[in-house]
XYZ file of C-alpha atoms in Angstrom:
787
model
C 10.301 33.942 6.350
C 12.337 32.089 3.757
C 14.072 34.389 1.245
C 12.288 34.863 -2.147
C 15.074 34.164 -4.646
C 13.030 35.339 -7.691
C 12.748 38.665 -9.439
C 9.411 40.119 -10.325
C 8.574 41.042 -13.873
C 5.338 42.884 -14.608
C 3.834 41.550 -11.435
C 4.731 37.890 -12.014
C 7.713 36.158 -10.437
C 10.690 35.835 -12.997
C 13.407 33.446 -13.525
C 15.113 32.166 -10.289
C 18.607 33.524 -9.750
C 21.524 31.833 -8.121
C 22.434 32.815 -4.641
C 25.924 32.094 -3.183
C 25.986 28.744 -1.444
C 22.669 27.480 -2.998
C 22.075 25.523 -6.215
C 19.539 27.073 -8.504
C 16.251 25.258 -8.878
C 15.277 23.496 -12.122
C 11.948 25.203 -11.803
C 11.397 28.900 -12.821
C 8.602 31.205 -13.794
C 9.375 32.467 -17.267
C 7.067 35.251 -18.200
C 3.836 33.895 -17.036
C 4.588 30.347 -17.197
C 5.930 27.740 -14.630
C 8.700 25.886 -16.353
C 11.166 23.049 -15.660
C 14.564 23.195 -17.426
C 12.898 25.881 -19.484
C 9.991 23.806 -20.558
C 6.576 25.404 -19.544
C 4.082 23.010 -17.827
C 1.784 25.339 -16.059
C 0.599 28.332 -18.005
C -0.622 31.783 -17.019
C 0.608 31.687 -13.414
C -1.133 34.251 -11.263
C 1.058 37.109 -9.908
C 0.571 35.966 -6.161
C 2.307 32.529 -6.726
C 5.819 32.390 -4.979
C 8.555 29.975 -5.866
C 11.299 29.135 -3.459
C 14.206 26.804 -4.420
C 14.408 23.825 -2.102
C 18.100 24.369 -1.553
C 17.250 27.537 0.421
C 15.175 25.587 2.937
C 16.850 22.102 2.787
C 20.526 21.601 2.631
C 21.422 18.932 0.045
C 23.277 16.863 2.647
C 20.022 16.455 4.773
C 18.184 15.388 1.787
C 20.601 12.791 0.652
C 22.267 14.978 -2.020
C 18.995 15.521 -3.773
C 18.701 18.966 -5.175
C 16.986 21.004 -7.873
C 13.348 21.061 -6.611
C 11.218 23.977 -5.515
C 8.544 24.758 -2.952
C 5.589 26.714 -4.079
C 3.341 29.029 -2.169
C 1.244 32.227 -2.458
C 0.175 35.416 -0.949
C -3.446 35.863 -0.117
C -5.346 39.194 0.342
C -6.691 38.223 3.751
C -5.887 35.642 6.436
C -8.347 32.634 6.325
C -8.530 29.203 7.567
C -9.099 27.768 4.026
C -7.728 29.074 0.710
C -8.272 27.677 -2.803
C -5.894 29.525 -5.253
C -5.142 28.881 -8.916
C -1.485 27.752 -9.571
C -1.529 27.702 -13.361
C -3.283 26.080 -16.396
C -2.409 22.483 -17.338
C -3.109 21.782 -20.973
C -2.439 18.725 -23.032
C 0.121 17.081 -20.785
C -0.777 13.608 -19.548
C -0.690 13.119 -15.838
C -1.279 10.470 -13.285
C -2.471 11.174 -9.762
C -3.673 9.883 -6.517
C -6.897 11.342 -5.139
C -9.355 10.660 -2.160
C -12.438 9.071 -3.592
C -13.644 8.234 0.011
C -12.853 10.058 3.262
C -10.615 7.039 4.127
C -9.195 5.855 0.767
C -7.382 7.111 -2.367
C -6.977 5.758 -5.831
C -5.475 6.328 -9.272
C -6.645 8.895 -11.769
C -5.469 10.054 -15.076
C -6.063 13.026 -17.444
C -4.282 15.686 -19.607
C -5.885 19.062 -18.645
C -6.577 21.072 -15.480
C -10.308 20.240 -15.714
C -9.381 16.509 -15.350
C -7.824 16.945 -11.989
C -9.829 15.231 -9.234
C -10.929 16.474 -5.745
C -8.468 16.023 -2.866
C -5.484 15.066 -5.049
C -2.570 14.051 -2.933
C 0.069 13.787 -5.549
C 0.337 14.301 -9.189
C 2.955 13.348 -11.857
C 3.180 14.892 -15.210
C 4.433 12.735 -18.100
C 7.778 13.438 -19.843
C 8.040 14.803 -23.384
C 10.584 13.556 -25.849
C 9.973 16.643 -28.058
C 11.411 20.116 -27.637
C 14.613 18.832 -25.937
C 12.761 16.673 -23.410
C 10.745 17.862 -20.530
C 11.441 15.488 -17.608
C 8.770 13.894 -15.348
C 7.381 16.559 -12.919
C 5.852 15.677 -9.508
C 3.454 18.075 -7.731
C 3.386 17.029 -4.033
C 1.016 18.909 -1.688
C 2.420 18.918 1.820
C 2.041 20.603 5.200
C 3.039 24.191 5.964
C 2.712 25.308 9.569
C -0.828 24.291 10.767
C -2.093 24.085 7.187
C -2.288 20.973 4.993
C -2.483 21.149 1.246
C -4.110 19.229 -1.721
C -4.837 19.848 -5.322
C -8.057 20.068 -7.278
C -9.488 21.260 -10.596
C -9.840 25.023 -11.031
C -13.204 26.497 -11.641
C -12.360 27.918 -15.067
C -9.923 27.576 -18.138
C -8.010 24.443 -17.002
C -6.500 25.853 -13.933
C -5.132 23.490 -11.358
C -5.984 24.941 -7.845
C -4.018 24.572 -4.640
C -6.198 24.134 -1.536
C -4.664 24.724 1.857
C -6.859 24.400 5.055
C -6.344 24.366 8.737
C -9.629 22.798 9.734
C -10.206 25.499 12.344
C -11.742 28.841 11.965
C -9.413 30.034 14.721
C -6.279 29.088 12.694
C -5.868 31.445 9.833
C -3.051 32.514 7.451
C -2.377 34.653 4.393
C 1.253 33.941 3.587
C 2.416 30.588 2.305
C 5.778 29.666 0.863
C 6.005 25.814 1.081
C 2.582 24.243 0.684
C 3.530 22.363 -2.492
C 6.701 20.726 -3.423
C 7.874 20.440 -7.094
C 10.348 17.880 -8.219
C 11.691 16.727 -11.595
C 13.516 13.693 -12.955
C 13.887 11.144 -15.723
C 12.845 8.105 -13.754
C 9.270 8.255 -12.476
C 10.031 5.939 -9.557
C 13.172 7.671 -8.395
C 11.316 10.959 -8.893
C 8.860 10.157 -6.017
C 11.549 8.602 -3.794
C 13.761 11.765 -4.084
C 10.955 14.117 -3.450
C 9.861 12.332 -0.221
C 13.499 12.506 0.933
C 13.497 16.322 0.488
C 10.166 16.737 2.139
C 11.269 14.483 5.029
C 14.416 16.794 5.438
C 12.177 19.763 5.334
C 9.401 18.822 7.728
C 11.208 16.394 10.074
C 7.827 14.926 11.074
C 8.063 11.405 9.618
C 10.590 8.734 8.660
C 10.767 6.968 5.303
C 10.812 3.277 4.837
C 14.519 3.431 4.114
C 14.876 4.170 7.809
C 12.339 1.650 9.136
C 11.578 -2.075 9.136
C 8.226 -3.502 8.660
C 6.849 -5.851 11.410
C 7.440 -9.548 11.257
C 3.955 -10.241 10.115
C 4.925 -9.330 6.576
C 6.535 -12.768 6.244
C 3.541 -14.654 7.680
C 0.564 -16.280 6.208
C -2.520 -14.892 8.183
C -6.107 -15.240 8.958
C -8.344 -12.375 9.806
C -11.656 -12.907 11.612
C -13.619 -10.177 10.000
C -15.432 -11.875 7.138
C -15.682 -15.072 9.126
C -17.594 -13.589 12.028
C -18.028 -9.835 11.631
C -18.943 -8.528 15.139
C -19.803 -11.977 16.348
C -16.305 -13.115 16.819
C -15.666 -15.243 19.915
C -12.717 -17.352 21.244
C -14.062 -20.759 20.318
C -14.629 -19.661 16.788
C -11.124 -18.210 16.532
C -9.652 -21.500 17.876
C -11.700 -23.567 15.367
C -10.719 -21.312 12.484
C -7.124 -21.781 13.232
C -7.463 -25.542 13.830
C -9.189 -26.064 10.415
C -6.475 -24.117 8.563
C -3.705 -26.031 10.374
C -5.372 -29.432 9.557
C -5.578 -28.421 5.895
C -1.821 -27.886 5.749
C -1.863 -24.048 5.858
C -1.434 -23.036 9.440
C -1.350 -19.422 9.991
C 1.526 -17.457 11.370
C -0.611 -14.459 12.055
C -4.023 -14.291 13.668
C -5.846 -10.884 13.457
C -8.851 -10.629 15.733
C -10.841 -7.830 14.001
C -13.732 -5.641 15.315
C -16.062 -7.402 17.792
C -13.665 -7.981 20.832
C -13.885 -4.773 22.628
C -16.287 -3.442 25.392
C -18.604 -0.894 23.823
C -22.125 0.354 23.925
C -24.574 2.853 22.381
C -25.266 6.047 24.212
C -28.758 4.779 24.833
C -27.484 1.492 26.244
C -26.850 0.899 29.842
C -23.127 -0.112 30.394
C -24.220 -2.031 33.477
C -26.470 -4.299 31.363
C -23.445 -6.540 30.405
C -24.436 -6.488 26.694
C -21.299 -4.512 25.927
C -22.520 -3.732 22.331
C -22.928 -7.403 21.510
C -26.611 -6.708 20.669
C -25.453 -4.343 17.947
C -24.320 -6.696 15.160
C -26.045 -5.493 12.019
C -24.038 -3.784 9.245
C -22.950 -0.348 10.505
C -24.893 -0.637 13.789
C -21.766 -0.705 15.802
C -20.363 2.534 14.403
C -22.235 4.841 16.796
C -21.034 2.753 19.740
C -18.301 4.065 22.139
C -15.596 2.356 24.177
C -16.509 1.779 27.775
C -13.393 -0.029 29.090
C -9.981 -0.965 27.958
C -10.633 -4.773 28.737
C -12.120 -7.159 26.238
C -15.836 -7.766 26.200
C -17.450 -10.665 28.111
C -16.925 -13.131 25.211
C -13.211 -13.051 25.560
C -12.990 -11.827 29.224
C -14.822 -14.948 30.472
C -12.669 -17.449 28.645
C -11.851 -20.031 31.143
C -11.706 -17.282 33.810
C -8.397 -16.165 32.336
C -9.604 -13.661 29.713
C -7.975 -12.827 26.526
C -4.461 -13.441 27.927
C -5.300 -17.035 28.675
C -6.940 -17.555 25.303
C -3.969 -16.130 23.351
C -1.405 -18.180 25.506
C -3.356 -21.382 24.970
C -3.770 -20.772 21.165
C -0.049 -20.074 20.682
C 0.804 -23.199 22.599
C -1.574 -25.456 20.660
C -0.594 -23.990 17.351
C 3.162 -23.292 17.284
C 3.107 -21.574 13.847
C 0.962 -18.806 15.458
C 3.743 -16.388 16.449
C 1.810 -13.130 15.996
C -1.615 -12.150 17.237
C -3.005 -8.820 16.492
C -6.193 -7.126 17.367
C -8.316 -4.217 15.824
C -9.008 -0.909 17.324
C -10.028 2.505 15.933
C -7.636 5.525 16.236
C -9.982 7.222 18.697
C -10.526 3.969 20.689
C -13.676 2.846 18.769
C -15.805 4.118 15.824
C -17.610 6.510 18.095
C -14.615 7.192 20.290
C -14.821 6.796 24.132
C -18.021 7.038 26.264
C -17.718 10.298 28.403
C -17.385 9.499 31.986
C -16.676 5.857 31.656
C -14.717 4.750 34.644
C -11.044 3.848 34.098
C -10.826 5.634 30.812
C -9.366 9.148 30.193
C -12.023 11.883 30.087
C -13.749 12.259 26.600
C -16.117 14.731 25.023
C -18.525 14.086 22.249
C -17.526 16.220 19.303
C -19.662 16.764 16.290
C -17.769 16.062 13.078
C -17.658 18.580 10.347
C -16.871 17.679 6.726
C -14.629 20.122 4.782
C -15.792 21.018 1.292
C -13.289 18.533 -0.087
C -14.676 15.680 1.901
C -18.210 16.620 0.944
C -17.316 15.864 -2.666
C -16.084 12.228 -1.781
C -18.038 9.161 -2.224
C -21.007 8.535 0.126
C -20.003 6.211 2.899
C -21.847 4.451 5.641
C -19.151 4.935 8.177
C -19.015 8.687 7.593
C -22.813 9.035 7.770
C -22.936 7.113 11.079
C -19.990 9.091 12.563
C -21.369 12.489 11.496
C -24.864 11.728 12.829
C -23.667 10.488 16.241
C -20.417 12.330 16.986
C -17.146 11.076 18.415
C -16.129 10.761 22.045
C -12.841 12.438 21.715
C -9.997 12.347 24.225
C -8.356 15.805 24.726
C -5.259 15.680 22.541
C -3.191 16.627 25.608
C -4.194 13.186 27.043
C -4.247 11.113 24.015
C -1.194 9.233 25.188
C -3.282 7.878 28.074
C -5.735 6.382 25.638
C -2.970 4.406 23.734
C -0.935 3.509 26.864
C -3.992 2.211 28.703
C -5.264 0.145 25.848
C -1.957 -1.209 24.584
C -0.588 -2.107 28.062
C -3.476 -4.263 28.693
C -3.105 -5.987 25.295
C 0.616 -6.448 25.682
C 0.026 -8.033 29.085
C -2.552 -10.313 27.396
C 0.067 -11.583 24.899
C -1.029 -9.502 21.937
C 1.721 -8.721 19.591
C 0.430 -5.809 17.655
C -2.629 -3.796 16.572
C -4.464 -2.821 13.487
C -5.412 0.797 13.892
C -8.420 1.718 11.737
C -10.580 4.823 11.082
C -7.391 6.912 11.101
C -8.564 9.892 8.928
C -11.189 10.921 11.372
C -9.265 13.646 13.230
C -9.644 16.366 10.387
C -13.468 16.283 11.075
C -12.917 17.001 14.699
C -10.404 19.576 14.923
C -12.209 22.933 15.131
C -11.719 23.433 18.853
C -8.276 21.791 18.939
C -5.933 24.031 16.978
C -6.762 22.523 13.536
C -6.157 19.293 11.758
C -2.314 19.299 11.873
C -1.923 20.097 15.637
C -4.661 17.561 16.560
C -3.006 14.857 14.421
C 0.410 15.576 15.886
C -0.835 15.018 19.358
C -2.654 11.695 18.536
C 0.128 10.359 16.316
C 2.726 11.191 18.956
C 0.745 9.265 21.606
C 0.284 6.310 19.291
C 3.976 6.347 18.274
C 5.146 6.338 21.937
C 2.820 3.485 22.838
C 3.751 1.407 19.825
C 7.382 1.816 20.812
C 6.802 1.002 24.360
C 4.487 -2.036 23.920
C 4.748 -3.492 20.380
C 8.440 -3.395 19.431
C 8.227 -0.020 17.705
C 6.474 -1.332 14.582
C 3.719 -3.788 15.553
C 1.005 -1.772 13.754
C -1.119 -2.140 10.586
C -2.421 1.374 9.617
C -5.873 1.423 8.059
C -8.256 3.967 6.677
C -5.309 6.270 6.613
C -5.088 7.524 2.954
C -4.341 11.192 3.337
C -1.093 13.277 3.423
C -1.786 14.265 7.071
C -1.112 10.744 8.093
C 1.818 10.147 5.706
C 3.635 13.307 6.780
C 2.730 13.266 10.504
C 1.860 9.687 11.530
C 4.661 7.526 10.156
C 7.534 8.220 12.574
C 7.245 4.587 13.748
C 4.353 2.982 11.763
C 5.919 0.996 8.935
C 3.048 -1.059 7.526
C -0.272 0.205 6.117
C -3.228 -0.714 3.947
C -2.893 0.759 0.357
C -6.407 -0.158 -0.903
C -9.883 0.170 0.071
C -11.503 -2.880 1.750
C -11.837 -6.131 -0.031
C -15.430 -6.208 -0.855
C -16.895 -9.822 -1.480
C -19.855 -8.227 -3.121
C -20.998 -4.613 -3.909
C -22.494 -3.042 -0.781
C -24.657 -0.888 -3.010
C -26.199 -4.101 -4.481
C -24.796 -4.381 -7.929
C -24.403 -8.149 -8.645
C -21.530 -7.399 -11.056
C -19.688 -5.856 -8.256
C -18.518 -9.312 -7.157
C -16.121 -8.963 -10.192
C -15.479 -5.347 -11.073
C -14.782 -4.243 -7.508
C -11.903 -6.709 -7.440
C -10.228 -4.878 -10.281
C -10.770 -1.635 -8.471
C -9.130 -3.031 -5.415
C -5.934 -4.106 -7.371
C -5.601 -0.717 -9.016
C -5.963 1.009 -5.614
C -3.155 -0.957 -4.193
C -0.804 -0.905 -7.148
C -0.846 2.897 -7.795
C -1.271 4.015 -4.231
C 2.015 2.254 -3.415
C 3.880 4.601 -5.733
C 3.367 7.252 -3.145
C 2.601 5.527 0.149
C 5.331 2.922 -0.215
C 7.942 5.478 0.909
C 6.063 6.036 4.172
C 4.571 2.545 4.924
C 5.238 -0.893 3.616
C 2.196 -1.686 1.446
C -0.402 -4.201 2.655
C -2.890 -5.244 -0.002
C -5.481 -6.385 2.486
C -7.107 -9.796 3.110
C -9.365 -11.705 0.692
C -11.322 -14.884 0.649
C -9.984 -18.051 -0.915
C -13.475 -19.186 -2.034
C -14.403 -15.963 -3.766
C -15.071 -16.186 -7.532
C -12.046 -13.878 -8.022
C -9.855 -15.615 -5.319
C -7.077 -16.593 -7.646
C -7.052 -13.161 -9.119
C -6.516 -11.733 -5.743
C -4.103 -14.487 -4.625
C -1.783 -13.868 -7.530
C -1.600 -10.081 -6.725
C -0.945 -10.715 -3.077
C 1.804 -13.289 -3.966
C 3.845 -10.669 -5.714
C 2.812 -7.694 -3.740
C 5.728 -7.883 -1.369
C 3.425 -7.437 1.643
C 1.741 -9.763 4.147
C -0.764 -12.307 2.874
C -3.862 -13.079 4.892
C -7.326 -14.324 4.270
C -10.636 -13.866 5.937
C -12.237 -17.151 5.096
C -15.233 -18.364 7.015
C -14.315 -21.254 9.339
C -13.600 -24.294 7.392
C -14.442 -22.803 4.087
C -11.137 -22.852 2.265
C -9.674 -23.531 -1.115
C -6.615 -25.359 0.190
C -5.254 -25.962 -3.285
C -4.988 -22.195 -3.847
C -3.815 -21.438 -0.319
C -1.025 -23.965 -0.704
C 0.271 -21.875 -3.628
C 0.714 -18.929 -1.210
C 1.560 -20.499 2.247
C 4.351 -22.793 3.482
C 3.572 -25.466 6.023
C 5.130 -23.351 8.915
C 2.984 -20.384 8.441
C 5.362 -18.332 6.436
C 5.138 -17.103 2.772
C 7.539 -16.511 -0.143
C 7.828 -12.764 -0.138
C 9.378 -10.629 -2.824
C 12.293 -8.236 -1.756
C 10.462 -5.086 -2.507
C 6.809 -3.958 -3.016
C 4.862 -4.131 -6.277
C 4.409 -1.078 -8.415
C 2.753 -0.438 -11.901
C 5.098 -0.718 -14.735
C 6.157 2.451 -16.564
C 3.885 1.941 -19.592
C 0.906 1.681 -17.237
C 1.516 4.885 -15.075
C -0.465 7.351 -17.314
C -3.083 4.832 -18.524
C -6.471 3.751 -17.243
C -6.634 0.042 -16.450
C -10.217 0.110 -15.111
C -12.333 1.699 -17.747
C -10.642 2.372 -21.089
C -11.220 -1.196 -22.412
C -7.664 -1.608 -23.526
C -5.094 -1.071 -20.766
C -3.876 -4.208 -18.737
C -2.642 -3.527 -15.264
C 1.000 -4.716 -15.103
C 2.856 -4.685 -11.920
C 6.562 -5.507 -11.174
C 8.631 -6.535 -8.210
C 11.825 -8.416 -7.652
C 12.960 -11.499 -5.712
C 16.472 -12.404 -4.863
C 17.447 -13.768 -8.261
C 14.588 -12.940 -10.731
C 12.153 -10.293 -11.359
C 8.452 -10.852 -11.699
C 5.710 -9.142 -13.898
C 2.071 -9.623 -12.853
C -0.475 -9.012 -15.627
C -4.067 -8.568 -14.619
C -7.140 -7.658 -16.729
C -9.055 -5.285 -14.261
C -11.245 -3.646 -16.805
C -14.990 -3.229 -15.946
C -15.708 -0.565 -13.494
C -14.210 2.275 -11.288
C -14.667 5.887 -10.432
C -17.360 7.930 -12.081
C -16.863 11.701 -12.114
C -20.473 12.210 -12.647
C -21.899 9.854 -10.136
C -19.176 10.668 -7.602
C -18.757 6.961 -6.743
C -17.261 3.770 -8.092
C -19.744 1.983 -10.479
C -19.860 -0.682 -13.058
C -18.609 -0.040 -16.550
C -19.366 -3.411 -18.109
C -18.824 -2.149 -21.666
C -15.158 -2.283 -20.978
C -15.000 -5.645 -19.355
C -13.576 -7.329 -22.542
C -10.508 -9.387 -23.363
C -7.375 -7.244 -23.251
C -3.956 -7.759 -25.004
C -0.767 -6.474 -23.556
C 2.984 -6.752 -24.203
C 5.232 -7.771 -21.267
C 8.983 -7.595 -21.390
C 12.194 -8.002 -19.244
C 12.360 -4.256 -19.500
C 9.161 -3.875 -17.417
C 11.131 -4.770 -14.318
C 13.093 -1.782 -12.865
C 16.257 -3.679 -12.353
C 17.944 -0.755 -10.504
C 15.442 -1.196 -7.687
C 13.783 2.366 -8.060
C 10.890 2.550 -5.635
C 10.118 -1.081 -4.961
C 13.398 -2.118 -3.304
C 16.097 -0.019 -1.506
C 18.499 -1.575 -3.862
C 17.731 -4.379 -6.404
C 19.517 -7.519 -5.336
C 19.914 -8.493 -9.084
C 22.754 -7.258 -11.206
C 21.747 -7.491 -14.839
C 24.756 -5.754 -16.240
C 25.993 -7.665 -19.247
C 22.925 -9.939 -19.274
C 21.796 -10.487 -22.855
C 19.094 -13.101 -22.340
C 16.255 -13.730 -19.867
C 14.248 -16.937 -19.089
C 10.652 -15.754 -18.846
C 8.512 -18.384 -17.208
C 4.683 -18.312 -17.423
C 3.456 -19.395 -13.988
C -0.046 -20.350 -15.133
C 0.648 -21.404 -18.718
C 3.713 -23.249 -17.369
C 5.853 -22.509 -20.376
C 9.237 -20.654 -20.896
C 10.374 -18.024 -23.427
C 13.968 -16.850 -23.923
C 13.943 -13.176 -24.525
C 16.501 -10.484 -25.139
C 16.194 -7.513 -22.771
C 14.372 -5.453 -25.536
C 12.063 -8.256 -26.555
C 8.512 -9.016 -25.251
C 5.648 -11.363 -25.339
C 1.993 -10.705 -25.988
C -0.697 -11.798 -23.588
C -4.478 -11.792 -24.017
C -6.495 -12.147 -20.894
C -10.206 -12.448 -20.213
C -11.739 -10.107 -17.622
C -10.466 -10.612 -14.034
C -7.903 -13.238 -15.079
C -4.102 -12.909 -14.725
C -0.695 -14.285 -15.619
C 2.508 -14.094 -13.651
C 5.893 -13.999 -15.453
C 9.089 -14.826 -13.720
C 11.900 -12.860 -15.403
C 15.136 -14.669 -14.709
C 18.479 -13.485 -15.935
C 20.362 -16.240 -17.803
C 23.967 -16.637 -16.623
C 26.749 -18.414 -18.475
C 27.984 -20.983 -16.081
C 30.447 -22.658 -18.454
C 31.981 -20.568 -21.296
C 34.030 -23.456 -22.418
C 31.052 -25.759 -22.970
C 28.592 -22.935 -23.726
C 26.178 -23.852 -20.796
C 23.631 -21.124 -19.836
C 21.548 -21.502 -16.655
C 18.739 -19.510 -14.775
C 17.050 -20.836 -11.598
C 13.257 -20.131 -11.968
C 11.759 -21.412 -8.756
C 8.864 -23.611 -7.417
C 6.173 -24.001 -10.290
C 3.549 -24.894 -7.635
C 3.865 -21.539 -5.863
C 2.376 -18.299 -7.220
C 5.553 -16.343 -6.327
C 7.518 -18.875 -8.069
C 10.886 -17.206 -7.929
C 10.491 -16.347 -4.300
C 11.637 -19.893 -3.506
C 15.110 -19.299 -4.831
C 17.099 -18.033 -1.861
C 20.654 -18.854 -3.000
C 22.353 -19.520 -6.321
C 26.015 -20.051 -7.230
C 27.970 -22.183 -9.776
C 31.457 -23.591 -9.593
C 33.853 -25.651 -11.648
C 33.758 -29.252 -10.490
C 36.577 -31.455 -11.652
C 36.192 -31.516 -15.363
C 32.567 -30.141 -15.302
C 30.506 -27.452 -13.641
C 27.815 -27.539 -11.012
C 25.005 -25.027 -10.413
C 23.690 -24.987 -6.808
C 20.348 -23.528 -5.846
C 19.065 -23.065 -2.316
C 15.255 -23.497 -2.223
C 12.858 -22.453 0.379
C 9.554 -24.436 0.233
C 8.695 -27.760 -1.301
C 7.452 -28.809 -4.813
C 8.443 -28.764 -8.346
C 11.724 -26.817 -8.846
C 12.073 -25.353 -12.340
C 15.316 -23.993 -13.879
C 16.284 -23.100 -17.394
C 19.392 -24.834 -18.792
C 20.780 -24.802 -22.370
C 21.888 -28.395 -21.796
C 20.719 -31.387 -19.846
C 22.451 -31.878 -16.620
C 24.371 -35.178 -16.216
C 22.718 -35.611 -12.788
C 20.869 -33.769 -10.148
C 21.238 -33.922 -6.363
C 18.925 -32.786 -3.463
C 20.660 -32.331 -0.065
C 23.591 -34.427 -1.447
C 21.437 -37.256 -2.642
C 21.068 -38.113 -6.337
C 17.445 -37.743 -7.617
C 15.485 -38.204 -10.749
C 14.891 -35.074 -12.847
C 13.202 -34.282 -16.163
C 14.671 -32.230 -19.054
C 12.444 -30.926 -21.876
C 12.625 -27.825 -24.129
C 15.219 -26.248 -21.872
C 13.451 -26.800 -18.577
C 14.814 -28.890 -15.913
C 12.437 -30.085 -13.148
C 13.338 -31.567 -9.840
C 10.954 -32.492 -6.972
C 12.093 -30.755 -3.629
C 10.918 -32.085 -0.352
C 9.760 -29.886 2.634
C 12.859 -29.279 4.841
C 10.702 -28.885 8.010
C 11.310 -25.035 8.245
C 11.383 -22.202 5.936
C 14.617 -21.116 7.539
C 16.275 -24.383 6.409
C 16.897 -24.436 2.617
C 17.029 -27.461 0.413
C 20.175 -27.679 -1.546
C 19.608 -28.513 -5.332
C 22.657 -29.259 -7.442
C 22.699 -29.458 -11.252
C 25.818 -31.319 -12.304
C 27.231 -30.943 -15.867
């Protein structure tokens, strides 16, 4: 057991004391209150709470030099498989949090008191205070201790915050906990989370952070997913036609994702020998009780020109050279209902009846959960989980498949009673998945989905480096609300933006597909363009808005991707952009030579604590006004990029380009602009540092990017300036084609593209030049501005 480095006073832990060789924690229990740097933030802490300085468990060197945090645990009167204990009262301190609103998915929630804390909270950040000497930001991060996993929730009385630890198995019990919750403090909310995850990584040793991994190559591809185009009726000829229509429209995909509907499955009451293989089960949710009956593809793909999936993939890649990556979907347990027991050629499986924990019972009603609970899951014994993945993936690899989308991940916690609890079952399955991905798919050829819980983040991300950070893109509301066509899109953006604050340290954020013909298609497209993740659509075959898609995709199946991943701006962290009627969602990211701020009016619906589901809140769907500033971009790169590629030291002016309005403002670092947006509309602001390229002549310059692309600044891949005889030349390397925009305090004497003089326009400080397509995104066009 770790040493307890606190002294007891009147039955309550007292101030932490220094121990030789260890740095004292910033967290102490003063009297009855839990404090950071002497500032109380949780009051009336019960006497059974235990605080352990992180430095006693994690050497600073192992945590990248990060110190000062503490682990929190408790003593219980009896050993049980589930404990819910009060930690302390939270009163009048603003917080933001991430909680599970569905079994599979998390989202953002804010409040100020213990009673506001939501069920199954995965992380919680308390706002800083500028009074009383300045309390820093405080992160409360529930983690894993032994076979137990932790979460936070609202206490039953008096604004207590409760800590829940559970094993998931009545046979796995405990009474003494010392590190179920990690506490960290800091003055930068983005660095706060990054540092805390590094400490937890050093403590647990069960995952790797994104600083140690590389996302798969699909993050730089424009993709097409078959789901909304076919649902379960997907077939080779349809996939081929879908790719052909996109290519003919000038937006050929670099990624094709064949979603659910390709596998050999059947219901328990179906005869596997009938040849139907589940293809008679195509109504919504009807496939979910089905089980996998073979690793090979179903007859639709197996009978393709007698060569099966392998021949289809080979021919498609040959016919459409941009298609370099083909992924297919499968569930973590093989299929929604797992494996059919006794199916020849598959590892043995047993149908297990799922059991929902009290926390999961308070999540939103979900069709998938209902179907799975009613029909059970054909679970492979965890000792043989590796056989499931190796068998499935070896066949896919031999068929030319480059990676997999692994869905329905957070199912194991419902099945773990007989298998040593949720942690041990998860370790076995994630170990098998990791080994197989390394063996067959380059170590990172995976998209994780339906994975929003700390079990997966802390145990399943040794190799997995890309994952969905939002609930599904819903074209319409499955509950039948016609307004859901709009307000659910705002929910989706908020899920993705805020979840990334936490998840982005474990997996590169994937904002999911969308449809280019949806009423909110441009709203979605703008967010994907600056998300920093892959961009893929699920359009029906031949039903595309090519004008919109060409603002996202280049002619060779690639995209203009930001250097980091998008996060909410600081002034949004502790606000409600869904149903307070006044907060705009603002997200920031960085490209190589400019930052970007995305501004979205998402107001109009979201989580209802009373209804325990997402619902319309049309009274808040109103025009919203917000201020945006160069200061919204975290230029140091905290969180969104390992290190920002942009040095703004000494920069006293920024060229702020409005992508939709097509106008430019010059702002000092502390200045801002006001934007008023109608519901479910957006604006993207390129924030480009202005550089002095000729002090003698007072010429100031900033490359902005391609005005015809949504991620305008992503086109600028190189920039330098040099003295040229008696003048000066600014040179910009451009990826893509279209209208190149730059700010210049003076008109150039001439412009050249790839060495040839070209026409240009200069008006109100904006220089525009037409840039041709070079033939490849790897070949930049060289644009010179000669003064």
